[in-house]
Amino acid sequence: MNKSRQGKRILFGVGAFLSLVYVFPFVLVVLNSFKERMSIRADPIALPEDWLWQNYVEAADKMEYFQSLTNSVLITVSSVIAIIVTSSMLAYYLARTKNRLSSVTFLVLVASMIVPFQALMIPFVGLFGNAGLLNSRAMLVFFYVGFGVALSTFLYHGFISNIPFELDEAASMDGASDFMIFRRIIFPMLSPVTATVAIVNGLWIWNDFLLPSLVLSQDNRTLPLRTYVFYGSYTSDYGLAMAGLVLSVVPIILFYFIMQRQIISGVSAGAVK
Amino acid sequence: MNKKWLAAAMAAGLTVALSACAADADSDTSSAPASSGDSAACESVTEVTWLNTIKIEIRDQFLGAVDEYNAAQDCYEIVIIDYPQGEPFFSVVTPLYERGEAPVVMTALQEVPDMAERVMDWTGTDLAALAAPGSLDGANIGGKQVGIPVTAEAFGLLYNKAVLDEAGVDPEAIQSRADLEAAFEAVEATGRDALHFSGLWWSLGAHLTNVYHTTAGEDLESKLTVLDGLADGTYSLLDDPKFVDWLDTFDLLNAYTTDSATIADTDYDQGVANLAAGDVGFWFMGNWAEPNLLEATPDGSFGVMPLPTGVSAGDYGNDSISVGVPFYIMIDEEQSTENERNGAQDFLSWMLTTPEGQALWAGPIEENGMNFIPMYEGFTVSPSTYMSQDIAKYIAGGKTLEWMNSYYPAGLQDVYGYEGGQPYYDGVLDRAGYASVLEGAWVGAEKTWR
Amino acid sequence: MKSKLSSFLPQTKRFAIFALIPLAIFGVVLVLPFIRGIFLTFTNWDGFDFDRLVGFDNYAVAVQDDRFWSAMLVTFGYVIASLIAVNLVGFGLALLVTAPLRSSNVFRTFFFIPNLIGGVILGLIWQFIFGQALPTMSDNFGLPFFSDNWLLGPTTAFWAMVIVTVWQMGGYMMIIYITGLMSIEKDVLEASRIDGAGPIRTLLSIKIPLMAQAFTISMFLTIRNSFMAYDLNLALTGGGPYRTTELISLHVFKEAFGFGNFASGQSQAVLMFLVIAAAALTQVVLSKRAEVQR
């Protein structure tokens, strides 16, 4: 019994130490966000002398915080919903239709997951730019669906394949249309995967930098783009920059604490194909 | 309808009288370009987009000037388009053009030749006529005046006057590399490091290399001939005695620099801190650092002096500082309307020819000015800081060298800095390697200076 | 079996409802630019327009570019280092968190949070840590390990990137491994315990083999994410010092936008895609084979 308790203590110690290592960058950034520029340079690990809350006010103003936060939320939520709807439906079709075309389509979708964005970034801008379509948040959502549908369909497909076809057949015998079967029977059963799809896509869209930088105009900018405002080519205002970083990170961390259970189960479900 | 034509006629008359706007003859729609200050002539406000704020150091001041201009008249509204400052020019501009949102006004230097076909020709405009002689050359591409200068900047060895006084060093007495070394020794004798030699990629890649290129010949044509040779792949740097002199100077700077100078992007802040606090005597940098130095040490005096690469006192270039135009202002012609172009020029006229504008353009930082050195005739305001007076002295005495780095093709200074200068600075590359990187950077370059 | 004709109409209708829109969006947004991109690599495109076909010239230029190969080399090194480090750490953390401790959930939170942060912000945070915080801490505590800014030396900057990658991705892989560990039936573990197998033996002979699927997914994700790393690379090292940590994504971006070589940059992007495809395919095939054997 003693051994097990000792073992537990050791494990706890290791865990605590690693947690500290994991968290210390955040701690430092938060501490320094209250300092003024020259003091950060002088001693970056000291506690702040004065707690300059105005750094946050100034940073929020300079990065147009509430506006970019709203943009990020709008775009992320809309994109995630759109991806869930389209991918689940496409996956249902591909999983239930066993023909050459659907196998090839599935293969193409999977293959597209390894196409790096850089390979199509410039032609993408050229094609859509000439059509005058690179200018709104709605179009950005449209693009995210295009880029996100492959992985999400893949995740749904595996899950749907494990749902016995007999369920579909039984419902069909009862007179339900394809769409009804999907909506009433299949989709509710997909909750675990939907959680995964929501988390995985939500995270990368929220944090995405490159695509919004190419598509969005001034007033529509998202949070990651705005954080660069403090980094000049010659010199940076570190106090403001740290405050800006904290402001960028707080929303997603809050969201995590609220939705922790769903997020973890979502990621777990993705690990079981 | 009558009123509209009357207003337009009044505006036209005022325009001729004040000659502050560049109005094109085939004006199409309602609002004729009003001269600055005349708010009666425009029916609607034309938005004029301006990419970034020239330099991030004077961002707040520039935004303030834009606000003041926008409030002072009703015809045009200058709107700033922000992009991360570190991004390459084309990564920002190309997508904008592709989506049909090209900014009306852009500022750049090395990209000027690449933009030549898309932007307006300033030849014959009033502002171009007021520009200081020689300042337009860098943006004259095949006869087309692609941009007008923002300011003149100078770089060389910045010095902390108090430190030099304490060490008994007189900048004007430094005429050769040997004198410079003696000066470094004198500063070290006071218990400090002699200088801060930045490893910043753009400092090594653009400014330091310019000191070689601008002393490679004794007139512009011979310097350009060297560039010709490099572009042709026929020029051997190590065979050029001026290049060897320059390399020896590089080594000298490396030998006396403080340990806290590195290749990090944050080295600029460190340099400001070191020189402002008097922890070093010299810093190879440009006059754009002056506001930062004064912010750190408000009652300090910081000047600039040449970087002598030649061994003997009379060697060409030993007594001159590199002065050049860091940015040219270009106006897009491909996607902008005439109104927008007029608006851009109206704003610039306000900035460069009216007292309020000039005060903001060339006035001191404490008074919300941008501290630019005026390049246009008729400026009543001139910078009053210690360094700008130093610079004025050199300019008046004709002791200036061209910025050959403005002829570098886009991307070359990156190679010069990242792949050549920084490894050499850290001792990871030897002379032969460095020379070969520099020569290699020019292969296939288009001779935009011809 | 229904005849083909009588199932045609319902089939088309089903396609139209479920698959048409998603596939259309996918085609327009991803497939079209990709194909156009490949087409452009055979022209003399300058970023704005082109006027003639040039065959394989761009690829010839791309392949002869030393920088391209050094970027590929660095990327390969980074991918391999990340693959090993991220999965080792992720698995280790999973073992730690699934041990019967009361504070497991708290630990899990700490380890997972970095994964929520985007690459750009991550890079900026760690730039500060390596550049200012760690050197100061090193000096204060007398440990010279971090006293130089790690981002300024080629080797140390490389490992700095790996460290931050582990910090970011480790938590996510941890969750995947936790799931794998949890999915092992209790009876199997009971049986092995009764047989007298110690913890290490259990780990090696029972747990790991039964978690093969988790390993496959984890490794695939690590490989894919590391190959395409851009945000972190840009924000943390910017490719420095002297372009020695310039990964392939950043290299392609700089080639096109920094130097204006759009056509050859695009060609390099296509080559990059081929390499990633080959690597990912190899990994999945090998892993699948390992899985099946179990």
Short mmCIF file of N, CA, C and O in Angstrom, two decimals, chain C residues 47 80 152 182 253 266 276:
data_model
loop_
_atom_site.label_atom_id
_atom_site.label_comp_id
_atom_site.label_asym_id
_atom_site.label_seq_id
_atom_site.Cartn_x
_atom_site.Cartn_y
_atom_site.Cartn_z
N GLY C 47 2.63 36.52 -61.91
CA GLY C 47 1.81 36.91 -60.78
C GLY C 47 0.59 37.67 -61.23
O GLY C 47 -0.44 37.65 -60.56
N ILE C 80 10.50 14.69 -39.05
CA ILE C 80 10.93 13.49 -38.32
C ILE C 80 11.07 13.79 -36.84
O ILE C 80 10.59 13.04 -35.98
N LEU C 152 18.72 32.57 -32.50
CA LEU C 152 19.76 33.19 -33.30
C LEU C 152 20.79 32.23 -33.87
O LEU C 152 21.66 32.62 -34.63
N MET C 182 -8.09 4.20 -23.08
CA MET C 182 -9.37 3.91 -22.45
C MET C 182 -10.14 2.84 -23.17
O MET C 182 -11.02 2.20 -22.59
N PHE C 253 6.17 30.58 -50.17
CA PHE C 253 5.54 31.88 -50.01
C PHE C 253 6.52 33.00 -50.34
O PHE C 253 6.21 33.93 -51.08
N GLN C 266 5.23 28.64 -57.71
CA GLN C 266 4.10 27.73 -57.87
C GLN C 266 4.58 26.32 -58.19
O GLN C 266 4.05 25.34 -57.68
N ILE C 276 4.76 15.57 -50.05
CA ILE C 276 3.88 15.31 -48.90
C ILE C 276 3.00 14.10 -49.17
O ILE C 276 2.82 13.24 -48.31
#
